[in-house]
Amino acid sequence: MTQNGKPQWEGPSEYPYGFRDPEEYLYRAQPGLHREVVEEISYRKGEPDWMRKLRLEAFDHFLGRPMPAWGGDLADLNFDEITFYIRPSDRTQVSWDEVPETIKRTFDRLGIPEAERKLLAGVGAQYESEMVYHNIQQSLEKKGVLFLSSDDGLKKYPDIYREYFGTVVPHTDNKFAALNTAFWSGGSFVYVPAGVHVDLPLQAYFRLNAQGVGQFERTLIIVDEGASVHYVEGCTAPMYTRDSLHSGVIEIIVRRGARMRYTTIQNWSTNVYNLVTQRALVGEGGVMEWVDSNLGSRLTMKYPACILQGKGAHGEILSMAFAGRGQHQDAGGKMIHLAPGTSSKITSKSISKAGGRSSYRGLVKVLPGATGSKSNVVCDALLLDSDARTDTYPTIRTEAEQVEIGHEATVSKIGQEQLFYLRSRGLTEEEAVTMVVSGFIEPLVKELPMEYAIEMNRLIQMQMSGSVG
Amino acid sequence: MASLLEIQDLHVNIGEKPLLNGVSLAIRQGEVHALMGPNGTGKSTLAYALMGHPGYAVTSGKILLDGTDVLGLSTDERSRMGLFLAFQYPVAIPGVSVANFLRTAINARRRALDPQDKGIPVPEFRKMLKAKLEMLQIPVEFAGRYLNDGFSGGEKKRIEVLQLAVLLPKFAVLDETDSGLDIDALRIVASGVDAISGPDLGVLVITHYQRILNYIKPQFVHVMFDGRIVESGGADLALRLEEQGYDWIRQKYAAAGTAKA
């Protein structure tokens, strides 16, 4: 994607997270797909034997499975050039002071964990393959809320891991779920006991620093009966000439009457392939909400899913994508209705400019027995110029009685009359375009906690700056 | 000294089609002019051309604001210099609240004067906006609604006048601000304009009807026909048009237009 070995930023004119640290690590695996690396990861982590076996099984499954022929273009993704495991420090710290200096400086520059002190219930920070920091407010810890790195989760709660790991997203689900299961490292383990409400968000921050690295975090979240929690993740990386790969797997279990919101603000640099599987099982009367914003990456393929398996369960996906030059955002969502009276809603908003492409890809499936279920899908695409592209791939399958399904899709070009109107009030062309775009994504932004809403508006302004004449 | 807006022998096309065939008009700050005439004679074209709509090509003539030709300037530069157009059909900007929009517009002006400007302080903005909303009898909830999104015709026109009241330009063109209003809405909107107007504002009221002029009293009335101003006079000209309609204009000037075509 880049020439002359010079890093290029082809999306927004300015990407403030593009700085890089020296690559000094405790351990760095040889690049490429090797069975020994899988063994090595498991050995270094001191994992139980079942996990080692599962990794190897997933590795074989990955090798035997063809690349997906749909979605984005993966032809340039060269696994031989990817380093699948990099260990930046020897363990996950609970005290910020103990985090290695370089990493600490990086996260300080990114505003972590300053934010924690103000408005978060807990913070995790992952650097390359490992969580370098994980901490939670003591009051929540006392109530039995667990917020750990996945590695520590597996060590301390092996029974929970044995019971739930890979049950929501099995390694046979898709090629990249298999890849993640083989090489997984880092990610969060969250458990919220029955009836406990975590009022402030838990945040995880993901940072790729090295060139040509793969990050395969694995997150497991269990929200017990009647409990509620909001989890927020953010992602950034420096620009390199060699592409990096981020391929996480997120498994969520929302028990009866529980409520979970998972918010992503993905702002990878435009040399990162972002191929993520996120799925939630939702019990009776439970509510799962995915708020998914994809601004960065070279290619994102990401379709958060809800499996509505309990009566009256509700799933919601709010998806926002911004595709600039050289970017393809293939995003959307899946809703699988298994039980009677379940309901779902997908709202997708995409913005494309300067040859960028955004696609909505969605599936709503209502299985026999899910009588009286409802689903509504609304996709709005905004094109900022004539080189930009948008596509919609909606699939709806209904095999149950008395089902109400709605689907609406609109594509709009930014209107000359809108711009003339705003400019007639003194806004420059850039300010006018930014205003129309901010208004377009307002329904999503207003769902974000205030600090993130401000951050999102800032990111959008950054995406828009220098975008016109 | 009062500012002066001069339109000199303005010719405007859309594509190949000529819409204005030499319009000349001078408005001083503090004056109220009415521009009347049948449909499709070029009144709105003049309004758009003044603001620099990209679809309208000025083929010759000048628009001078205190001697500076604004034709080379962009729409937003013209706005920041003090020109304002109250649209006949205001456009909706979904997701952008009236308050947010107005604050951005004020700040765009402030920044143009001083690139270091931090923007209008929020308390000052709120206080000012509340006063203007009250003056125009607009419920305060409107500040939080998305600009023109789902507004009735009358609501849109009131928000246009609100923008005029907030941005305080030197010259305002009201493009059929009276159309689509019932008699009560007309009274509120027109008295609002009347309250704003004064020695610092020059107004050009574009209308078909005399009734808005009962509230906004013009010193000068012009009649447009076939892309030209064919008659100019005082307030009595508007009354004559109200009584006699436009037929005498058509009869008097149609021949000339046809002859030219």
XYZ file of C-alpha atoms in Angstrom:
730
model
C 0.000 0.000 0.000
C 2.955 2.354 0.309
C 5.885 3.021 -1.959
C 9.547 3.871 -1.436
C 9.437 2.506 2.072
C 7.953 5.749 3.276
C 4.979 5.639 5.588
C 1.958 7.352 4.166
C -1.238 8.409 5.768
C -3.897 8.380 3.130
C -6.994 8.803 5.216
C -7.458 11.982 7.181
C -4.830 14.616 6.572
C -3.584 14.299 10.101
C -3.367 11.228 12.333
C -2.111 12.171 15.774
C -1.578 8.606 16.986
C 0.995 7.743 14.337
C 4.053 8.069 16.578
C 6.040 4.926 17.317
C 8.218 3.642 20.098
C 11.512 1.751 19.732
C 10.882 -1.957 19.353
C 12.412 -3.426 22.504
C 10.651 -6.530 23.668
C 11.125 -9.399 26.083
C 10.229 -11.905 23.439
C 9.394 -11.752 19.786
C 8.262 -14.807 17.835
C 9.657 -15.495 14.370
C 7.315 -14.102 11.713
C 4.899 -16.338 9.840
C 2.512 -19.168 10.592
C 4.344 -21.808 12.608
C 3.003 -24.546 14.805
C 5.988 -24.008 17.134
C 4.895 -20.422 17.753
C 1.488 -21.662 18.893
C 3.230 -24.138 21.222
C 5.602 -21.451 22.414
C 2.803 -19.027 23.311
C 0.977 -21.692 25.288
C 4.180 -22.786 27.021
C 5.224 -19.243 27.962
C 1.787 -18.551 29.376
C 1.867 -21.790 31.399
C -1.544 -22.784 30.133
C -3.549 -25.907 30.977
C -3.218 -28.701 28.491
C -6.766 -28.340 27.120
C -6.014 -24.808 25.990
C -2.795 -25.895 24.264
C -4.703 -28.619 22.438
C -7.500 -26.240 21.486
C -4.940 -23.783 20.081
C -3.370 -26.481 17.940
C -6.720 -27.754 16.750
C -7.656 -24.204 15.787
C -4.307 -23.775 14.027
C -4.996 -26.836 11.879
C -8.505 -25.646 11.194
C -7.139 -22.274 10.121
C -4.644 -23.831 7.711
C -7.302 -26.080 6.188
C -9.856 -23.379 5.673
C -9.889 -21.147 2.583
C -9.737 -17.366 2.829
C -13.193 -15.795 2.695
C -14.100 -14.970 -0.890
C -16.550 -12.253 0.116
C -16.270 -8.924 1.911
C -13.022 -7.045 1.477
C -9.913 -7.726 -0.569
C -7.502 -9.854 1.479
C -5.117 -10.670 -1.391
C -2.315 -8.480 -0.004
C -2.525 -9.869 3.509
C 0.678 -11.882 3.791
C 0.765 -14.094 6.883
C 4.484 -14.829 6.337
C 5.286 -11.209 7.179
C 3.196 -11.050 10.312
C 4.693 -11.562 13.753
C 2.070 -13.454 15.693
C 3.306 -12.884 19.210
C 5.285 -10.101 20.868
C 5.704 -9.928 24.615
C 6.425 -6.343 25.669
C 6.726 -6.835 29.439
C 6.832 -9.652 31.928
C 3.425 -9.272 33.513
C 0.207 -7.292 33.705
C 0.520 -4.497 36.248
C -2.223 -3.228 38.499
C -0.211 -0.152 39.396
C 0.449 2.341 36.636
C 3.860 3.137 38.135
C 5.040 -0.410 37.460
C 4.297 -0.277 33.732
C 7.526 -0.003 31.670
C 8.496 3.605 30.968
C 8.187 3.573 27.139
C 4.777 1.963 27.235
C 3.628 4.302 29.955
C 4.694 7.300 27.916
C 2.771 5.971 24.932
C -0.427 5.551 26.883
C 0.085 8.911 28.565
C 0.237 10.479 25.114
C -2.996 8.688 24.266
C -4.661 9.941 27.433
C -4.714 6.619 29.319
C -5.145 6.294 32.257
C -5.814 9.982 32.973
C -9.302 9.234 31.826
C -9.570 6.432 34.350
C -9.149 8.722 37.294
C -12.062 10.810 36.106
C -14.747 8.648 34.734
C -14.000 4.997 34.404
C -14.747 2.055 36.604
C -11.684 0.220 35.341
C -9.009 0.366 32.656
C -7.078 -2.228 30.708
C -4.289 -1.418 28.294
C -2.905 -3.847 25.770
C 0.426 -3.221 24.027
C 1.201 -5.630 21.189
C 0.248 -9.083 22.408
C -0.121 -8.512 26.137
C -2.215 -6.554 28.560
C 0.372 -4.375 30.311
C -2.046 -2.837 32.765
C -5.380 -3.764 34.244
C -7.079 -2.120 37.171
C -10.531 -1.775 38.617
C -12.096 0.446 41.290
C -11.964 -1.231 44.706
C -15.663 -0.654 45.381
C -16.503 -2.798 42.360
C -13.972 -5.446 43.281
C -15.692 -5.720 46.660
C -19.007 -6.329 44.940
C -17.408 -9.242 43.137
C -16.919 -7.599 39.745
C -13.971 -9.149 37.915
C -11.977 -7.212 35.358
C -8.725 -8.943 34.439
C -6.598 -9.657 31.435
C -7.765 -12.843 29.718
C -4.459 -14.512 30.558
C -4.983 -13.821 34.261
C -8.629 -14.824 33.889
C -7.610 -18.212 32.558
C -5.046 -18.636 35.351
C -7.335 -17.620 38.187
C -10.674 -18.934 36.912
C -9.787 -21.978 34.818
C -13.195 -23.580 35.376
C -15.065 -20.593 33.970
C -12.722 -20.553 30.993
C -13.098 -24.255 30.397
C -16.889 -23.909 30.526
C -17.358 -20.814 28.357
C -14.285 -20.234 26.192
C -15.183 -20.748 22.555
C -18.851 -21.433 23.228
C -20.111 -18.167 21.753
C -17.519 -17.986 18.970
C -16.129 -21.476 18.305
C -12.840 -21.685 16.417
C -14.702 -23.371 13.556
C -16.876 -20.281 13.102
C -14.658 -18.583 10.534
C -11.046 -18.555 9.419
C -10.107 -15.587 11.569
C -11.821 -16.959 14.660
C -9.607 -20.030 14.146
C -6.525 -17.810 13.770
C -7.417 -15.951 16.956
C -8.015 -19.162 18.901
C -4.600 -20.457 17.844
C -2.616 -17.292 18.642
C -4.799 -15.465 21.166
C -3.136 -13.327 23.786
C -4.470 -10.497 25.930
C -7.957 -9.091 25.904
C -10.207 -8.797 28.951
C -12.136 -11.092 31.212
C -15.146 -9.417 32.784
C -17.629 -10.937 35.196
C -20.459 -8.919 36.717
C -22.325 -10.807 39.487
C -26.119 -11.010 39.525
C -27.861 -7.723 40.276
C -24.685 -5.605 40.241
C -24.799 -2.440 38.159
C -21.486 -1.025 37.035
C -22.420 2.605 36.515
C -19.235 3.886 34.923
C -17.748 2.275 31.806
C -14.900 -0.218 31.874
C -12.360 0.665 29.235
C -9.819 -1.335 27.302
C -7.257 0.320 25.125
C -5.424 -1.503 22.349
C -2.167 -0.303 20.885
C -0.077 -1.821 18.117
C 3.448 -0.439 17.977
C 5.738 -2.805 16.087
C 5.799 -3.154 12.346
C 3.960 -6.094 10.755
C 2.545 -7.316 14.013
C -0.589 -9.317 14.666
C -2.788 -8.608 17.673
C -5.205 -11.362 18.660
C -6.931 -10.300 21.808
C -9.611 -12.515 23.226
C -12.302 -11.098 25.439
C -14.862 -12.969 27.511
C -17.603 -11.054 29.278
C -20.277 -12.624 31.458
C -23.049 -10.378 32.763
C -25.022 -12.355 35.309
C -28.779 -12.145 35.924
C -30.136 -8.621 36.268
C -26.652 -7.052 36.190
C -25.472 -4.295 33.862
C -22.178 -3.025 32.469
C -20.746 -0.834 29.708
C -17.420 -1.789 28.140
C -15.549 0.580 25.850
C -12.580 -0.232 23.645
C -10.341 2.075 21.668
C -7.619 1.159 19.169
C -4.714 3.010 17.512
C -1.438 2.169 15.769
C 1.471 3.958 14.070
C 1.810 4.031 10.287
C 4.237 1.577 8.748
C 5.049 0.405 5.295
C 4.225 -3.146 6.276
C 0.653 -4.032 7.086
C -0.430 -5.176 10.505
C -3.287 -7.427 11.469
C -5.750 -7.091 14.285
C -8.036 -10.049 14.665
C -9.863 -10.126 17.985
C -12.609 -12.384 19.204
C -15.160 -11.061 21.687
C -17.522 -13.477 23.412
C -20.309 -12.108 25.577
C -22.922 -13.853 27.664
C -25.848 -11.711 28.804
C -27.920 -13.665 31.301
C -31.610 -13.262 32.121
C -32.666 -9.647 32.623
C -29.076 -8.406 32.283
C -27.900 -5.500 30.192
C -24.645 -5.007 28.332
C -23.353 -2.295 26.083
C -20.116 -2.769 24.151
C -18.725 0.362 22.509
C -15.854 0.383 20.032
C -14.005 3.432 18.787
C -11.681 1.903 16.224
C -9.100 4.299 14.893
C -6.300 2.059 13.626
C -3.883 3.574 11.160
C -4.688 2.788 7.518
C -2.204 -0.071 7.241
C -4.072 -2.337 9.649
C -6.345 -5.171 8.612
C -9.095 -5.274 11.206
C -10.899 -8.617 11.071
C -12.890 -9.112 14.217
C -15.591 -11.497 15.422
C -17.885 -10.132 18.142
C -20.892 -12.040 19.347
C -23.270 -12.055 22.303
C -25.684 -14.675 23.588
C -28.662 -12.945 25.148
C -30.917 -14.626 27.709
C -34.560 -14.016 28.612
C -35.414 -10.316 28.814
C -31.745 -9.436 28.448
C -30.502 -6.489 26.412
C -27.320 -6.357 24.339
C -26.197 -3.203 22.564
C -23.229 -2.911 20.229
C -22.081 0.618 19.453
C -19.507 0.158 16.762
C -17.581 3.016 15.210
C -14.931 2.283 12.615
C -12.862 5.231 11.492
C -9.465 3.744 10.857
C -7.886 0.613 9.309
C -7.137 -0.357 5.729
C -9.872 -2.971 5.706
C -12.372 -3.691 8.427
C -14.609 -6.745 8.280
C -16.730 -6.675 11.386
C -20.315 -7.676 12.016
C -21.206 -7.641 15.716
C -23.870 -10.245 16.402
C -26.599 -10.965 18.932
C -28.037 -14.411 19.373
C -31.365 -13.740 21.034
C -31.925 -17.046 22.724
C -34.174 -16.101 25.664
C -37.791 -15.012 25.464
C -38.165 -11.261 24.951
C -34.422 -10.678 24.533
C -33.475 -7.471 22.754
C -30.458 -6.743 20.581
C -29.298 -3.457 19.150
C -26.459 -2.510 16.836
C -25.461 1.043 16.096
C -22.789 0.938 13.461
C -20.841 3.905 12.151
C -18.166 3.722 9.491
C -15.967 6.329 7.882
C -14.021 5.314 4.773
C -11.390 7.699 3.416
C -8.809 7.204 0.675
C -7.566 3.649 0.477
C -9.976 2.414 3.121
C -12.707 -0.193 2.945
C -15.126 -0.476 5.851
C -17.158 -3.648 5.474
C -19.300 -3.416 8.587
C -22.787 -4.197 9.739
C -24.300 -6.717 12.097
C -26.176 -9.933 12.644
C -29.311 -10.642 14.631
C -30.361 -14.228 15.181
C -33.810 -14.573 16.732
C -34.267 -17.939 18.454
C -36.973 -17.263 21.059
C -40.506 -15.829 20.960
C -41.060 -12.109 21.389
C -37.445 -11.156 20.708
C -36.682 -7.821 19.111
C -33.743 -6.263 17.346
C -32.695 -3.050 15.733
C -29.752 -2.296 13.460
C -28.871 1.279 12.590
C -25.984 1.753 10.215
C -24.483 5.082 9.223
C -21.611 5.238 6.798
C -19.635 8.088 5.302
C -17.330 7.660 2.330
C -14.969 10.122 0.728
C -12.008 10.341 -1.639
C -12.388 6.879 -3.146
C -13.101 5.238 0.202
C -15.634 2.453 0.243
C -18.096 1.504 2.933
C -20.374 -1.480 2.813
C -23.220 -2.468 5.051
C -23.436 -6.233 5.382
C -26.179 -7.488 7.619
C -28.113 -10.588 8.488
C -31.433 -10.855 10.282
C -32.524 -14.426 10.812
C -35.713 -15.438 12.584
C -35.813 -19.152 13.307
C -38.878 -21.359 13.765
C -40.283 -20.823 17.244
C -39.317 -17.169 17.434
C -42.947 -16.171 16.989
C -43.963 -12.570 17.408
C -40.418 -11.290 16.934
C -39.612 -7.899 15.497
C -36.632 -6.498 13.708
C -35.884 -3.188 12.118
C -32.882 -2.285 9.995
C -32.036 1.226 8.843
C -28.953 1.921 6.725
C -27.990 5.425 5.724
C -24.978 6.109 3.574
C -23.511 9.536 2.911
C -21.168 10.073 -0.020
C -18.955 13.135 0.161
C -17.738 13.068 -3.431
C -18.196 11.215 -6.677
C -15.164 8.903 -6.161
C -16.594 7.469 -2.938
C -18.497 4.220 -2.981
C -21.111 2.527 -0.852
C -22.865 -0.838 -1.062
C -25.561 -2.559 0.947
C -25.775 -6.321 1.398
C -28.799 -7.011 3.578
C -29.995 -10.570 4.141
C -33.264 -11.316 5.883
C -34.499 -14.867 6.523
C -37.700 -15.564 8.367
C -38.904 -19.010 9.298
C -41.320 -18.079 12.087
C -44.918 -16.876 12.322
C -46.178 -13.377 13.122
C -42.905 -11.659 12.548
C -42.467 -7.985 11.783
C -39.411 -7.024 9.808
C -38.554 -3.584 8.512
C -35.684 -2.565 6.288
C -34.875 0.880 4.973
C -31.811 2.024 3.130
C -30.900 5.483 1.898
C -27.899 6.803 0.044
C -27.382 10.522 -0.052
C -24.783 12.746 -1.554
C -23.850 15.777 0.396
C -26.212 18.330 -1.079
C -25.067 21.445 -2.878
C -28.132 23.208 -1.486
C -27.197 22.238 2.095
C -23.673 23.551 1.597
C -24.902 26.767 -0.032
C -27.313 27.325 2.837
C -24.643 26.841 5.498
C -22.062 28.900 3.623
C -24.578 31.715 3.231
C -24.346 31.956 7.038
C -20.583 32.386 6.957
C -19.352 28.799 7.366
C -16.439 27.885 5.112
C -16.905 24.932 2.783
C -14.948 22.694 5.174
C -16.976 23.846 8.168
C -20.189 23.303 6.222
C -19.259 19.748 5.158
C -18.154 18.918 8.698
C -21.445 20.209 10.039
C -23.503 18.052 7.667
C -21.378 14.997 8.549
C -21.632 15.623 12.315
C -25.384 15.920 11.964
C -25.503 12.707 9.975
C -23.819 10.692 12.729
C -25.485 12.553 15.600
C -27.913 9.669 16.313
C -24.882 7.489 17.066
C -22.723 10.071 18.815
C -25.473 10.964 21.271
C -25.411 7.335 22.469
C -21.758 7.654 23.507
C -20.719 8.747 26.988
C -20.013 12.460 26.849
C -16.198 12.275 26.831
C -16.296 9.823 23.954
C -18.863 11.916 22.097
C -16.474 14.869 22.270
C -13.616 12.634 21.134
C -15.728 11.291 18.267
C -16.636 14.777 17.052
C -12.965 15.694 17.206
C -12.025 12.608 15.183
C -14.659 13.436 12.581
C -13.381 16.997 12.325
C -9.913 15.577 11.840
C -11.171 13.244 9.116
C -12.779 16.199 7.387
C -9.932 18.680 7.660
C -8.306 19.393 4.340
C -11.019 17.377 2.633
C -12.204 20.182 0.432
C -10.748 22.519 -2.167
C -21.024 56.079 7.517
C -23.864 54.007 6.117
C -22.811 51.080 3.942
C -23.906 50.895 0.343
C -24.869 47.869 -1.712
C -24.864 48.558 -5.432
C -25.982 46.180 -8.124
C -24.841 47.403 -11.508
C -26.228 46.120 -14.813
C -26.258 42.527 -13.570
C -26.729 39.731 -16.122
C -27.214 36.190 -14.787
C -27.641 32.841 -16.545
C -28.520 29.338 -15.469
C -26.691 27.251 -18.006
C -27.366 28.968 -21.343
C -30.618 30.522 -20.206
C -30.516 34.247 -19.334
C -32.562 35.067 -16.229
C -31.415 38.571 -15.378
C -30.946 40.993 -18.234
C -29.310 44.000 -16.639
C -30.502 44.723 -13.104
C -29.334 47.867 -11.352
C -30.264 48.712 -7.789
C -28.661 50.612 -4.906
C -29.545 50.046 -1.254
C -28.168 51.983 1.686
C -27.942 50.671 5.199
C -31.116 51.736 6.999
C -33.277 51.660 3.859
C -36.093 49.222 3.154
C -36.695 48.298 -0.483
C -39.415 46.031 -1.816
C -38.924 43.988 -4.969
C -42.204 42.884 -6.484
C -43.328 41.291 -9.708
C -45.010 38.228 -11.169
C -43.608 34.721 -10.734
C -40.594 33.736 -12.773
C -39.377 37.232 -13.542
C -36.011 36.869 -11.809
C -36.562 38.045 -8.223
C -35.194 34.923 -6.538
C -32.425 34.731 -9.138
C -31.248 38.139 -7.972
C -31.248 36.889 -4.367
C -29.216 33.772 -5.214
C -26.792 35.680 -7.435
C -26.171 38.163 -4.611
C -25.188 35.284 -2.307
C -23.117 33.530 -4.990
C -25.082 30.326 -5.563
C -22.847 28.102 -7.706
C -25.712 27.291 -10.109
C -26.134 30.924 -11.144
C -23.530 32.378 -13.481
C -23.029 36.133 -13.536
C -22.184 36.918 -17.170
C -21.689 40.648 -16.703
C -22.250 43.458 -14.269
C -21.076 44.143 -10.724
C -22.210 43.772 -7.146
C -20.406 46.307 -4.989
C -20.455 46.370 -1.217
C -18.953 49.699 -0.145
C -17.077 49.736 -3.410
C -15.709 46.170 -3.197
C -16.882 43.863 -5.956
C -18.132 40.741 -4.166
C -18.472 38.675 -7.357
C -14.995 37.246 -6.883
C -15.786 36.197 -3.316
C -17.210 32.908 -2.067
C -20.651 32.660 -0.517
C -19.243 32.468 3.012
C -16.979 35.471 2.442
C -19.981 37.481 1.249
C -21.886 36.411 4.334
C -19.058 37.426 6.621
C -18.883 40.808 4.855
C -22.472 41.453 5.868
C -24.822 39.998 3.229
C -27.692 37.798 4.349
C -30.384 35.877 2.510
C -33.546 34.644 4.224
C -34.357 31.656 2.013
C -37.698 31.023 0.414
C -37.130 27.295 0.903
C -34.686 26.781 3.803
C -32.856 23.449 3.690
C -32.950 20.896 6.532
C -29.692 19.933 8.246
C -30.661 16.790 10.210
C -28.753 16.144 13.416
C -27.608 19.758 13.827
C -29.515 21.756 16.418
C -30.553 25.348 15.759
C -28.405 26.490 18.705
C -25.325 24.545 17.611
C -25.707 25.879 14.076
C -26.067 29.493 15.206
C -23.084 29.256 17.527
C -20.961 27.778 14.727
C -22.072 30.579 12.390
C -21.212 33.268 14.965
C -17.844 31.660 15.632
C -17.064 31.385 11.915
C -17.522 35.188 11.729
C -15.417 35.812 14.800
C -12.645 33.577 13.543
C -12.614 35.340 10.186
C -11.856 38.593 12.038
C -9.389 37.023 14.448
C -7.980 33.547 13.758
C -7.065 33.243 17.460
C -10.640 33.836 18.616
C -11.844 31.195 21.072
C -15.496 31.565 20.101
C -18.426 33.192 21.842
C -18.605 32.159 25.528
C -21.508 29.741 26.040
C -23.326 31.787 28.742
C -23.166 34.914 26.578
C -24.477 32.964 23.583
C -27.355 31.441 25.572
C -28.413 34.785 26.965
C -28.351 36.414 23.541
C -30.225 33.521 21.900
C -32.898 33.510 24.586
C -33.526 37.232 24.072
C -33.851 36.828 20.295
C -36.165 33.828 20.653
C -38.400 35.865 22.933
C -38.420 38.803 20.575
C -39.636 36.559 17.739
C -42.040 34.611 19.987
C -40.257 31.358 19.196
C -40.546 28.712 21.941
C -37.145 28.087 23.538
C -37.340 24.346 22.673
C -36.634 25.315 19.067
C -33.016 25.938 19.979
C -32.599 22.200 20.556
C -34.445 21.034 17.444
C -32.583 19.954 14.333
C -32.325 22.816 11.870
C -35.428 22.943 9.626
C -35.842 19.189 10.040
C -39.584 18.509 10.095
C -40.367 22.211 10.566
C -43.606 23.601 9.124
C -43.360 26.314 6.478
C -44.097 28.985 9.051
C -41.533 27.612 11.524
C -38.838 27.642 8.855
C -39.533 31.275 8.046
C -39.366 32.232 11.691
C -36.019 30.495 12.059
C -34.759 32.402 9.016
C -35.667 35.654 10.749
C -34.066 34.359 13.951
C -30.827 33.854 12.019
C -31.115 37.393 10.709
C -31.595 38.655 14.262
C -28.604 36.678 15.557
C -26.124 37.317 12.744
C -26.926 41.044 12.337
C -25.809 41.560 8.728
C -25.544 44.913 6.974
C -27.927 43.879 4.212
C -30.687 41.292 4.259
C -32.654 39.927 1.332
C -35.954 38.359 2.387
C -36.955 36.005 -0.402
C -40.726 35.571 -0.141
C -40.514 35.296 3.606
C -44.293 35.876 3.597
C -45.173 32.906 1.382
C -46.838 29.967 3.078
C -47.595 31.946 6.249
C -51.060 32.391 7.705
C -52.033 35.867 8.838
C -50.892 35.404 12.462
C -47.554 33.903 11.495
C -47.064 36.686 8.974
C -47.665 39.294 11.651
C -45.137 37.703 14.023
C -42.477 37.225 11.359
C -42.937 40.646 9.811
C -42.958 42.476 13.140
C -39.799 40.588 13.987
C -38.109 41.932 10.873
C -39.461 45.364 11.666
C -37.961 45.147 15.157
C -34.548 44.172 13.766
C -34.465 46.783 11.049
C -33.035 50.181 11.824
C -30.189 52.405 10.727
C -27.731 49.455 10.637
C -29.714 47.213 8.322
C -30.602 47.571 4.667
C -33.486 45.319 3.636
C -34.667 44.020 0.287
C -38.084 42.405 0.677
C -38.992 40.141 -2.236
C -42.719 39.519 -2.378
C -45.752 39.108 -4.616
C -48.089 40.716 -2.175
C -48.493 44.015 -0.512
C -49.590 42.635 2.851
C -46.101 42.032 4.347
C -45.353 45.670 3.515
C -47.969 46.745 6.056
C -45.491 45.622 8.708
C -42.183 46.278 7.010
C -42.662 49.685 5.459
C -40.546 50.204 2.351
C -39.279 53.594 1.241
C -38.666 52.212 -2.227
C -40.648 49.747 -4.333
C -39.325 48.132 -7.514
C -41.117 45.960 -10.012
C -39.261 43.254 -11.836
C -40.318 41.878 -15.171
C -38.452 39.696 -17.624
C -35.179 39.917 -15.725
C -35.169 43.713 -15.366
C -36.403 46.299 -12.929
C -39.050 48.052 -15.010
C -40.707 50.365 -12.482
C -39.433 52.021 -9.321
C -41.309 54.261 -6.952
C -42.398 54.844 -3.370
C -44.718 52.875 -1.124
C -47.687 53.937 -3.270
C -46.406 51.710 -6.118
C -47.009 48.630 -3.940
C -50.555 49.777 -3.246
C -51.187 50.285 -6.956
C -49.975 46.716 -7.657
C -52.216 45.417 -4.889
C -55.235 47.135 -6.470
C -54.501 46.609 -10.132
C -52.430 43.410 -10.203
C -49.554 42.888 -12.617
C -51.503 42.925 -15.883
C -50.632 46.522 -16.674
C -46.965 45.663 -16.161
C -47.269 42.718 -18.525
C -49.019 44.824 -21.140
C -46.594 47.685 -20.853
C -43.374 45.631 -20.928
C -44.163 42.281 -22.571
C -43.810 43.779 -26.055
C -40.297 44.974 -25.315
C -39.319 41.594 -23.925
C -40.742 39.765 -26.940
C -39.082 42.153 -29.328
C -35.744 41.478 -27.700
C -36.242 37.703 -27.723
